[in-house]
Amino acid sequence: MDPLIMVDHFTMTAPTFGPHAHAGLSAVSILFEDSEGAFNNKDSLGHDIDLMPGDLYWLKAGRGAVHDEKPRPGARTHALQVFVNLPARMKYDTPESLHVKASDMPQILGDGYRARLMLGQSGGHTGADSPALPMTVLDVQLDEGASFEHQIPSGYSAWILSVGGSIEVQNDKTSLSLGRGASIALTGKGNGQATIITGNSRALFVILQAEPLREPFVQRGPFAMSSEEEVDAMFAAHAAGKLGSIDES
């Protein structure tokens, strides 16, 4: 899954985690269109934003940031929370963030499919750029029997998750059926052959694509650094209040 560290597929209807810190990675919230109401995001960068169904929020924590996300009263948030590793040279960068509204995302329409290009590039279409390393994020709805094609650049990794329904993934000479909640990681071979995803039923899936870092790292909870010593130092810095705070007023 490199550079992905973790993906959490969740439905949330009430505050769950409370404010928490991140460092050495990006925390990315990908909201699905069937979410209801607002998902409030506060962070130590000074943002207080209501994410709406279909939105994306990318927090590049770098040297340390604190954030809190929770549904507004009566809301139901269906989303992915993704931890994306940062290369060693970026782990102490100044924190940055990006909010991409659903209305600003290009849509790729075809026979039996609709793809939202939340970030990056696909099929000659271009979406927003992440504040960290380039990544493509696609949210695709497929009718039963319909197919969607995506070209994985040579040397890049693509992680495909079946969010709802069942899909068939064909890559080079490999074909695999993925039911709800199943996933597969693929690597672009450079042979010009597209990855073809076909709906075994009406389906929803995501593609997260980036160039793998191929670097050693240590991940403990919300921190991902290059060594155990750096992780220990981040926990100490957070305990001392050096990673920022959120105004709870």
Protein backbone atom coordinates (compact mmCIF):
# COMPACT_ATOMS: atom_id res chain seq x y z
CA MET A 1 0.00 0.00 0.00
CA ASP A 2 3.08 2.28 0.13
CA PRO A 3 2.77 5.27 0.63
CA LEU A 4 -0.51 4.50 2.42
CA ILE A 5 -0.12 3.58 6.10
CA MET A 6 -3.74 3.03 7.10
CA VAL A 7 -7.26 3.34 5.70
CA ASP A 8 -10.26 3.40 8.03
CA HIS A 9 -13.70 3.01 6.38
CA PHE A 10 -16.23 4.41 8.83
CA THR A 11 -19.73 5.70 9.44
CA MET A 12 -19.91 8.23 12.27
CA THR A 13 -22.99 9.82 13.84
CA ALA A 14 -21.51 11.37 16.99
CA PRO A 15 -18.17 12.78 18.21
CA THR A 16 -15.76 9.86 18.59
CA PHE A 17 -12.08 10.73 19.02
CA GLY A 18 -11.72 14.26 20.33
CA PRO A 19 -8.75 16.50 19.43
CA HIS A 20 -5.60 14.53 18.61
CA ALA A 21 -2.18 15.18 17.12
CA HIS A 22 -0.45 13.92 13.97
CA ALA A 23 3.14 14.21 12.76
CA GLY A 24 5.22 12.82 9.91
CA LEU A 25 2.19 11.96 7.80
CA SER A 26 -0.90 13.36 6.09
CA ALA A 27 -4.37 12.63 7.49
CA VAL A 28 -6.88 12.64 4.65
CA SER A 29 -10.67 12.60 5.03
CA ILE A 30 -12.60 11.36 1.98
CA LEU A 31 -16.36 11.85 2.37
CA PHE A 32 -18.78 9.83 0.27
CA GLU A 33 -21.78 11.44 -1.38
CA ASP A 34 -24.28 9.44 0.69
CA SER A 35 -23.13 11.23 3.86
CA GLU A 36 -25.79 13.38 5.50
CA GLY A 37 -25.17 16.78 7.04
CA ALA A 38 -21.91 18.45 7.96
CA PHE A 39 -18.65 16.93 9.27
CA ASN A 40 -16.93 19.65 11.27
CA ASN A 41 -13.14 19.92 10.98
CA LYS A 42 -11.08 22.00 13.38
CA ASP A 43 -7.29 22.06 13.39
CA SER A 44 -4.36 23.89 14.90
CA LEU A 45 -3.78 25.66 11.57
CA GLY A 46 -6.76 27.85 12.53
CA HIS A 47 -9.40 26.19 10.36
CA ASP A 48 -12.99 25.58 11.43
CA ILE A 49 -14.63 24.06 8.35
CA ASP A 50 -17.84 22.13 7.78
CA LEU A 51 -17.06 19.36 5.31
CA MET A 52 -20.09 18.40 3.25
CA PRO A 53 -21.02 15.13 1.50
CA GLY A 54 -18.48 14.32 -1.22
CA ASP A 55 -15.76 16.69 0.09
CA LEU A 56 -12.09 15.91 0.72
CA TYR A 57 -9.83 17.39 3.41
CA TRP A 58 -6.06 16.82 3.39
CA LEU A 59 -4.07 17.72 6.49
CA LYS A 60 -0.32 17.50 5.90
CA ALA A 61 0.77 17.33 9.53
CA GLY A 62 4.51 17.55 8.86
CA ARG A 63 6.30 18.50 12.08
CA GLY A 64 3.06 18.35 14.04
CA ALA A 65 -0.57 19.47 14.01
CA VAL A 66 -3.70 18.85 16.05
CA HIS A 67 -7.14 18.31 14.58
CA ASP A 68 -10.63 17.20 15.52
CA GLU A 69 -13.38 15.97 13.21
CA LYS A 70 -16.93 15.20 14.26
CA PRO A 71 -20.42 15.14 12.75
CA ARG A 72 -22.66 18.07 13.47
CA PRO A 73 -25.76 17.12 15.51
CA GLY A 74 -28.05 14.95 13.39
CA ALA A 75 -25.39 14.30 10.75
CA ARG A 76 -24.25 10.91 9.45
CA THR A 77 -20.76 10.82 7.93
CA HIS A 78 -19.73 7.96 5.63
CA ALA A 79 -16.07 8.35 4.79
CA LEU A 80 -12.50 7.10 4.66
CA GLN A 81 -9.76 8.35 6.96
CA VAL A 82 -6.42 7.75 5.25
CA PHE A 83 -2.92 8.08 6.68
CA VAL A 84 -0.46 8.86 3.89
CA ASN A 85 3.23 8.62 4.75
CA LEU A 86 5.55 11.56 4.16
CA PRO A 87 9.12 11.03 2.95
CA ALA A 88 11.85 11.68 5.51
CA ARG A 89 12.68 15.00 3.84
CA MET A 90 9.10 16.26 4.45
CA LYS A 91 8.42 14.95 7.95
CA TYR A 92 9.41 18.26 9.56
CA ASP A 93 7.68 20.51 7.03
CA THR A 94 5.34 23.27 8.17
CA PRO A 95 1.78 21.87 8.37
CA GLU A 96 -0.52 22.60 5.41
CA SER A 97 -4.07 21.67 4.46
CA LEU A 98 -6.35 21.47 1.44
CA HIS A 99 -10.15 21.45 1.31
CA VAL A 100 -11.63 20.26 -1.99
CA LYS A 101 -15.39 20.76 -2.27
CA ALA A 102 -17.43 18.15 -4.11
CA SER A 103 -18.69 20.84 -6.49
CA ASP A 104 -15.10 21.58 -7.58
CA MET A 105 -14.19 17.99 -8.45
CA PRO A 106 -14.14 17.03 -12.15
CA GLN A 107 -16.48 14.20 -13.09
CA ILE A 108 -15.60 11.51 -15.62
CA LEU A 109 -18.77 10.15 -17.19
CA GLY A 110 -19.16 7.09 -19.37
CA ASP A 111 -21.43 4.18 -20.23
CA GLY A 112 -22.65 2.95 -16.86
CA TYR A 113 -20.14 4.78 -14.68
CA ARG A 114 -19.54 8.11 -12.97
CA ALA A 115 -16.12 8.86 -11.50
CA ARG A 116 -15.33 11.81 -9.25
CA LEU A 117 -11.71 12.93 -9.58
CA MET A 118 -11.14 14.10 -6.01
CA LEU A 119 -7.38 14.61 -6.53
CA GLY A 120 -4.80 14.11 -9.24
CA GLN A 121 -5.17 12.85 -12.79
CA SER A 122 -7.04 10.14 -14.67
CA GLY A 123 -8.07 9.61 -18.27
CA GLY A 124 -6.82 13.01 -19.41
CA HIS A 125 -8.71 14.81 -16.63
CA THR A 126 -7.00 16.84 -13.90
CA GLY A 127 -8.20 17.55 -10.38
CA ALA A 128 -6.71 19.33 -7.38
CA ASP A 129 -3.11 18.83 -6.23
CA SER A 130 -2.36 17.52 -2.76
CA PRO A 131 -0.23 19.73 -0.45
CA ALA A 132 2.20 16.81 -0.09
CA LEU A 133 3.38 14.39 -2.78
CA PRO A 134 1.14 13.91 -5.84
CA MET A 135 -1.75 11.50 -5.35
CA THR A 136 -4.77 10.51 -7.42
CA VAL A 137 -8.05 9.80 -5.62
CA LEU A 138 -11.03 8.49 -7.60
CA ASP A 139 -14.50 7.75 -6.23
CA VAL A 140 -16.33 5.65 -8.85
CA GLN A 141 -19.94 4.45 -9.13
CA LEU A 142 -20.51 1.53 -11.51
CA ASP A 143 -23.66 -0.06 -12.88
CA GLU A 144 -23.80 -3.84 -13.01
CA GLY A 145 -21.88 -5.02 -16.09
CA ALA A 146 -20.31 -1.60 -16.73
CA SER A 147 -16.52 -1.13 -16.82
CA PHE A 148 -14.17 1.71 -15.87
CA GLU A 149 -10.58 1.92 -17.12
CA HIS A 150 -7.68 3.57 -15.32
CA GLN A 151 -4.03 3.73 -16.34
CA ILE A 152 -1.54 3.23 -13.51
CA PRO A 153 1.75 5.00 -14.40
CA SER A 154 4.82 2.78 -14.49
CA GLY A 155 6.27 2.32 -11.00
CA TYR A 156 3.25 3.83 -9.23
CA SER A 157 1.11 2.00 -6.68
CA ALA A 158 -2.68 1.94 -6.85
CA TRP A 159 -4.87 0.69 -4.00
CA ILE A 160 -8.45 -0.24 -4.93
CA LEU A 161 -11.16 -0.68 -2.28
CA SER A 162 -14.65 -2.00 -2.95
CA VAL A 163 -16.80 0.26 -0.79
CA GLY A 164 -20.16 -1.18 -1.84
CA GLY A 165 -21.25 -4.01 -4.11
CA SER A 166 -18.88 -6.34 -5.93
CA ILE A 167 -16.29 -5.56 -8.61
CA GLU A 168 -13.94 -7.49 -10.88
CA VAL A 169 -10.43 -6.02 -11.21
CA GLN A 170 -8.40 -6.97 -14.26
CA ASN A 171 -4.76 -5.89 -14.38
CA ASP A 172 -2.38 -7.30 -16.98
CA LYS A 173 -3.08 -11.06 -16.76
CA THR A 174 -4.54 -10.97 -13.26
CA SER A 175 -8.27 -10.91 -12.53
CA LEU A 176 -9.72 -10.76 -9.02
CA SER A 177 -13.23 -10.35 -7.64
CA LEU A 178 -13.59 -7.94 -4.71
CA GLY A 179 -16.67 -7.93 -2.49
CA ARG A 180 -17.62 -5.10 -0.15
CA GLY A 181 -14.68 -4.18 2.09
CA ALA A 182 -12.08 -6.10 0.09
CA SER A 183 -9.09 -4.38 -1.52
CA ILE A 184 -6.05 -4.98 -3.68
CA ALA A 185 -2.75 -3.14 -4.23
CA LEU A 186 -1.36 -2.98 -7.78
CA THR A 187 1.79 -1.62 -9.38
CA GLY A 188 1.93 0.02 -12.81
CA LYS A 189 3.98 -2.13 -15.20
CA GLY A 190 4.62 0.39 -17.97
CA ASN A 191 3.18 -1.88 -20.66
CA GLY A 192 0.44 0.60 -21.54
CA GLN A 193 -2.32 -1.76 -20.44
CA ALA A 194 -5.12 -0.17 -18.43
CA THR A 195 -6.58 -1.59 -15.24
CA ILE A 196 -10.23 -2.47 -15.93
CA ILE A 197 -12.78 -2.53 -13.10
CA THR A 198 -16.15 -4.13 -13.92
CA GLY A 199 -19.27 -4.13 -11.77
CA ASN A 200 -20.43 -7.62 -10.79
CA SER A 201 -23.32 -5.70 -9.26
CA ARG A 202 -24.07 -2.04 -8.83
CA ALA A 203 -20.91 -0.92 -7.03
CA LEU A 204 -18.93 1.89 -5.44
CA PHE A 205 -15.14 1.75 -5.26
CA VAL A 206 -12.17 4.05 -4.74
CA ILE A 207 -8.70 4.19 -6.28
CA LEU A 208 -5.84 5.79 -4.32
CA GLN A 209 -2.69 6.09 -6.42
CA ALA A 210 0.77 7.51 -5.70
CA GLU A 211 4.44 6.82 -6.18
CA PRO A 212 5.71 4.52 -3.40
CA LEU A 213 8.33 6.01 -1.06
CA ARG A 214 10.25 2.78 -0.39
CA GLU A 215 11.63 4.25 2.84
CA PRO A 216 11.78 2.68 6.30
CA PHE A 217 9.52 4.33 8.87
CA VAL A 218 8.15 3.78 12.36
CA GLN A 219 4.43 4.33 12.91
CA ARG A 220 2.98 4.49 16.40
CA GLY A 221 -0.56 5.73 16.74
CA PRO A 222 -0.94 9.10 14.98
CA PHE A 223 2.80 9.59 14.32
CA ALA A 224 4.97 8.18 11.52
CA MET A 225 8.64 9.10 11.73
CA SER A 226 11.93 7.68 10.47
CA SER A 227 13.05 6.13 13.78
CA GLU A 228 11.80 5.09 17.23
CA GLU A 229 13.71 8.03 18.73
CA GLU A 230 11.87 10.51 16.51
CA VAL A 231 8.51 8.98 17.46
CA ASP A 232 9.40 9.23 21.17
CA ALA A 233 10.38 12.87 20.63
CA MET A 234 7.02 13.60 18.97
CA PHE A 235 5.09 12.09 21.87
CA ALA A 236 7.14 14.23 24.26
CA ALA A 237 6.59 17.35 22.15
CA HIS A 238 2.84 16.72 22.07
CA ALA A 239 2.74 16.20 25.85
CA ALA A 240 4.53 19.54 26.22
CA GLY A 241 1.95 21.27 24.00
CA LYS A 242 4.44 21.95 21.21
CA LEU A 243 2.37 20.43 18.36
CA GLY A 244 -0.36 23.04 18.56
CA SER A 245 -3.84 23.21 20.01
CA ILE A 246 -7.43 23.85 19.00
CA ASP A 247 -9.55 26.69 20.33
CA GLU A 248 -12.57 24.90 21.81
CA SER A 249 -14.57 28.07 22.30
